[in-house]
Coordinates of C-alpha atoms in Angstrom, one line a residue:
M1 CA 22.3 -10.7 -2.6
K2 CA 22.3 -8.6 0.6
T3 CA 25.2 -6.1 0.9
I4 CA 26.3 -4.0 3.9
T5 CA 28.5 -1.0 3.9
I6 CA 31.4 -0.5 6.3
E7 CA 33.1 2.8 6.7
G8 CA 36.7 2.2 7.8
Q9 CA 39.9 4.1 8.4
L10 CA 43.3 3.3 6.8
R11 CA 45.8 1.8 9.3
T12 CA 49.3 3.1 8.9
E13 CA 50.8 1.5 12.0
S14 CA 51.0 -2.2 12.9
G15 CA 52.1 -4.2 15.8
K16 CA 50.7 -5.1 19.2
K17 CA 50.9 -1.6 20.6
A18 CA 49.0 -0.1 17.8
T19 CA 46.3 -2.8 17.8
R20 CA 45.8 -2.4 21.6
Q21 CA 45.4 1.3 21.2
L22 CA 42.7 0.7 18.5
R23 CA 40.8 -1.7 20.7
S24 CA 40.9 0.7 23.6
Q25 CA 39.0 3.1 21.3
E26 CA 36.4 0.3 20.5
L27 CA 37.8 -0.1 17.0
V28 CA 38.5 -3.4 15.4
P29 CA 41.5 -3.9 13.1
G30 CA 40.9 -5.6 9.8
V31 CA 42.6 -6.5 6.6
I32 CA 41.5 -6.9 3.0
Y33 CA 43.4 -9.2 0.7
G34 CA 43.0 -10.9 -2.6
G35 CA 43.2 -7.8 -4.7
K36 CA 46.0 -5.8 -6.2
K37 CA 47.4 -5.0 -2.7
E38 CA 46.6 -5.7 0.9
I39 CA 44.6 -3.0 2.7
N40 CA 44.9 -2.6 6.5
F41 CA 42.0 -0.7 8.1
S42 CA 40.0 -0.3 11.3
A43 CA 36.3 0.3 11.9
P44 CA 34.0 0.5 15.0
A45 CA 33.0 -2.9 16.4
T46 CA 29.3 -2.1 15.8
A47 CA 29.9 -1.8 12.1
F48 CA 30.7 -5.5 11.8
K49 CA 27.7 -6.8 13.9
S50 CA 25.4 -7.4 10.9
I51 CA 27.9 -9.5 9.0
V52 CA 29.5 -11.3 12.0
Y53 CA 26.6 -12.3 14.1
T54 CA 24.4 -14.0 11.4
S55 CA 24.2 -17.2 9.6
E56 CA 23.3 -15.5 6.3
F57 CA 25.8 -15.0 3.5
M58 CA 26.3 -11.4 2.4
L59 CA 28.7 -9.1 0.7
A60 CA 30.5 -6.2 2.4
N61 CA 31.3 -3.0 0.6
I62 CA 34.2 -1.5 2.6
K63 CA 35.1 2.1 2.0
V64 CA 38.6 3.1 3.1
D65 CA 40.5 6.3 2.2
G66 CA 38.2 7.2 -0.6
N67 CA 38.2 3.7 -2.2
S68 CA 35.5 1.1 -2.2
Y69 CA 36.2 -2.7 -2.0
N70 CA 33.6 -5.4 -2.7
C71 CA 34.5 -8.2 -0.3
I72 CA 33.3 -11.4 1.5
L73 CA 34.0 -12.3 5.1
K74 CA 36.9 -14.8 5.5
D75 CA 38.0 -15.0 9.1
L76 CA 37.3 -13.8 12.6
Q77 CA 39.2 -13.6 15.8
F78 CA 37.6 -13.2 19.3
D79 CA 39.1 -12.6 22.7
K80 CA 39.4 -15.8 24.6
V81 CA 38.2 -14.2 27.9
T82 CA 35.7 -11.5 26.9
D83 CA 34.6 -13.1 23.6
A84 CA 34.9 -9.6 22.0
L85 CA 35.7 -9.3 18.3
I86 CA 39.4 -8.4 18.0
H87 CA 40.2 -8.9 14.3
V88 CA 38.4 -9.3 10.9
D89 CA 39.7 -10.7 7.5
F90 CA 38.0 -9.9 4.2
L91 CA 38.6 -11.3 0.7
E92 CA 38.3 -8.8 -2.1
L93 CA 36.2 -10.1 -5.0
V94 CA 37.8 -9.8 -8.5
D95 CA 35.5 -10.6 -11.4
D96 CA 37.9 -12.9 -13.3
K97 CA 39.3 -14.7 -10.2
K98 CA 37.6 -17.7 -8.6
V99 CA 37.0 -17.5 -4.9
V100 CA 36.2 -20.1 -2.2
A101 CA 33.2 -19.2 0.0
T102 CA 31.0 -21.0 2.5
L103 CA 27.3 -20.8 1.5
P104 CA 24.4 -21.7 3.8
V105 CA 22.1 -24.6 2.8
K106 CA 18.4 -24.2 2.6
F107 CA 16.3 -27.4 2.7
T108 CA 13.0 -27.2 0.8
G109 CA 10.0 -29.5 0.6
A110 CA 8.1 -31.7 3.0
P111 CA 10.0 -35.1 3.2
A112 CA 8.0 -38.2 2.5
G113 CA 9.8 -39.9 5.5
V114 CA 8.5 -37.3 7.9
K115 CA 4.9 -37.9 6.7
A116 CA 5.5 -41.6 7.4
G117 CA 6.4 -40.8 11.0
G118 CA 10.1 -40.2 10.8
K119 CA 12.2 -37.3 12.1
L120 CA 14.3 -35.0 9.9
V121 CA 17.9 -34.7 11.1
I122 CA 20.0 -31.8 9.6
K123 CA 23.7 -32.7 9.6
M124 CA 25.2 -29.9 7.5
K125 CA 24.0 -26.3 7.4
S126 CA 26.6 -25.0 4.9
L127 CA 28.7 -26.0 1.9
K128 CA 32.1 -24.8 0.8
V129 CA 32.0 -23.8 -2.9
K130 CA 34.4 -22.4 -5.5
G131 CA 33.5 -20.2 -8.4
Y132 CA 33.5 -16.7 -9.9
P133 CA 32.1 -13.9 -7.7
K134 CA 29.1 -13.3 -10.1
Y135 CA 27.8 -16.8 -9.3
L136 CA 27.8 -16.5 -5.5
K137 CA 24.4 -16.5 -4.0
E138 CA 22.7 -16.2 -0.6
N139 CA 22.1 -19.9 -0.2
I140 CA 22.0 -23.3 -1.9
E141 CA 18.6 -24.9 -2.1
V142 CA 18.3 -28.7 -1.6
D143 CA 14.9 -30.3 -2.3
I144 CA 14.2 -33.1 0.2
T145 CA 10.6 -33.8 -0.8
N146 CA 11.4 -37.4 -1.9
L147 CA 13.6 -38.2 1.1
E148 CA 12.2 -41.5 2.5
L149 CA 12.4 -43.1 5.9
N150 CA 16.0 -44.1 6.8
G151 CA 17.2 -42.2 3.7
N152 CA 20.0 -39.7 3.3
V153 CA 20.8 -36.7 1.2
R154 CA 24.6 -36.5 0.6
V155 CA 26.8 -33.8 -0.8
E156 CA 27.0 -35.6 -4.1
D157 CA 23.3 -35.2 -4.5
V158 CA 23.5 -31.4 -4.5
K159 CA 23.5 -29.7 -7.9
T160 CA 24.9 -26.2 -8.2
D161 CA 25.2 -24.4 -11.5
N162 CA 28.6 -22.7 -12.1
L163 CA 29.8 -23.6 -8.6
E164 CA 32.1 -26.4 -7.6
V165 CA 31.3 -28.0 -4.2
M166 CA 34.5 -28.6 -2.2
N167 CA 33.1 -30.9 0.5
S168 CA 33.6 -34.6 0.4
P169 CA 30.8 -36.1 -1.8
R170 CA 29.8 -38.9 0.5
I171 CA 29.1 -36.8 3.6
P172 CA 25.4 -37.0 4.6
M173 CA 23.7 -33.6 4.8
A174 CA 20.3 -34.6 6.0
S175 CA 18.5 -37.9 6.9
I176 CA 15.2 -39.2 8.1
T177 CA 15.4 -41.4 11.2
M178 CA 12.9 -43.5 12.9
T179 CA 11.3 -42.0 16.0
R180 CA 11.1 -43.9 19.3
Q181 CA 7.4 -44.4 18.8
L182 CA 7.8 -45.8 15.3
K183 CA 10.5 -48.2 16.6
Q184 CA 8.3 -49.4 19.4
E185 CA 5.4 -50.0 16.9
E186 CA 7.6 -52.1 14.6
A187 CA 9.0 -54.1 17.5
A188 CA 5.4 -54.8 18.8
A189 CA 4.1 -56.0 15.4
P190 CA 5.9 -59.5 15.5
K191 CA 4.8 -60.0 19.1
A192 CA 1.2 -59.3 18.2
A193 CA 1.4 -61.9 15.4
A194 CA 2.8 -64.6 17.6
P195 CA -0.4 -65.2 19.8
A196 CA -2.5 -65.4 16.7
A197 CA -0.3 -68.2 15.3
A198 CA -0.5 -70.2 18.5
P199 CA -4.1 -71.5 18.2
A200 CA -3.4 -72.6 14.6
A201 CA -0.4 -74.6 15.8
A202 CA -2.5 -76.2 18.7
S203 CA -5.2 -77.2 16.3
A204 CA -2.7 -79.2 14.2
P205 CA -0.2 -80.8 16.6
F206 CA 0.8 -83.4 14.0
S207 CA 1.3 -81.0 11.1
A208 CA 5.0 -81.9 11.2
F209 CA 4.2 -85.3 9.8
G210 CA 2.1 -84.0 6.9
A211 CA -1.2 -82.1 6.1
V212 CA -4.0 -83.0 8.5
T213 CA -7.4 -83.4 6.8
T214 CA -10.8 -84.3 8.1
Q215 CA -10.7 -87.7 6.5
T216 CA -7.3 -88.7 8.0
V217 CA -8.4 -87.5 11.5
V218 CA -11.5 -89.6 11.3
L219 CA -9.6 -92.7 10.1
A220 CA -7.0 -92.2 12.8
A221 CA -9.7 -92.0 15.4
S222 CA -11.3 -95.2 14.2
A223 CA -8.0 -96.9 14.3
M224 CA -7.4 -96.0 17.9
L225 CA -10.9 -97.3 18.8
T226 CA -10.5 -100.5 16.9
P227 CA -9.6 -103.5 19.2
V228 CA -6.0 -104.6 19.1
G229 CA -5.5 -107.3 16.5
S230 CA -8.4 -106.1 14.4
L231 CA -7.2 -103.1 12.4
T232 CA -8.6 -102.3 9.0
S233 CA -6.5 -101.2 6.1
E234 CA -8.3 -97.8 6.0
A235 CA -7.1 -97.1 9.5
W236 CA -3.6 -98.1 8.8
I237 CA -3.5 -95.8 5.8
A238 CA -4.1 -92.9 8.3
W239 CA -1.8 -94.3 11.0
P240 CA 1.5 -93.1 9.6
M241 CA 0.5 -89.5 10.5
F242 CA 0.9 -90.6 14.1
R243 CA 3.6 -93.2 13.5
P244 CA 5.9 -91.5 11.0
D245 CA 8.2 -94.6 11.0
T246 CA 5.4 -96.7 9.5
S247 CA 5.2 -97.0 5.8
I248 CA 1.9 -97.3 4.0
S249 CA 3.5 -99.0 1.1
I250 CA 3.1 -102.4 2.8
F251 CA -0.7 -102.2 2.3
E252 CA -0.6 -101.7 -1.4
G253 CA -3.0 -104.2 -3.0
I254 CA -5.0 -104.8 0.2
A255 CA -8.7 -104.0 -0.3
P256 CA -10.4 -101.6 2.1
G257 CA -12.2 -103.4 4.9
T258 CA -9.7 -106.3 5.0
Q259 CA -9.1 -107.5 8.6
L260 CA -5.5 -107.2 9.6
T261 CA -4.0 -108.9 12.6
G262 CA -1.2 -107.5 14.8
S263 CA -0.7 -105.1 17.6
V264 CA -0.4 -101.4 17.7
R265 CA 2.7 -100.0 19.5

């Protein structure tokens, strides 16, 4: 893990007047806590740049009054007007004492959902963890190779050895969303299928009354061309397709070709 060294001076005076005097000399007051005692020190503002203005997680070896302290950054304060750094807090690392730290997340792998046309959306870039100092690391790797379209990776899916994740387990960290183009393609698919179904529906206008076969269409046509009062039983067998209220059961036992009298309505 990357470590930077900060050379500081022990602070013996406290209060607003003392801190204003330090800042006028371009020094930033700081404090180290978590160890046997609290250490107040100051150092040039430039000494903190590499650990303050970065997204990386690193250790700080702070040397004050002949002593060395292995620490992690805990808190920062900036001027509300000038945005200049005005105070820094560090936590001293003790081997047998667990600490809470914020580690950056590194996503690895090419998501399957992106290959399918989706877009990767990163929702969390760091995780708060608790553990012994020796288990702290530069980042936490999260493999998203199998992340599908409309899928999510949540905090509960992250596995970290010897570190306890403090964030809520159901919070999504990354997801694959549908792009606008993909949404338009899916919306256009049903519309493209609709015109193809229209000719089939037109070719069988009476399909609601039953399946239309070549035989029944021919018989129906012959029935409509047969003079009124002279319908054959074959024609009437097909007729219920056009007259669903007519039952063919009345022709049971009548031989084909038998002349039937009546009128067609």
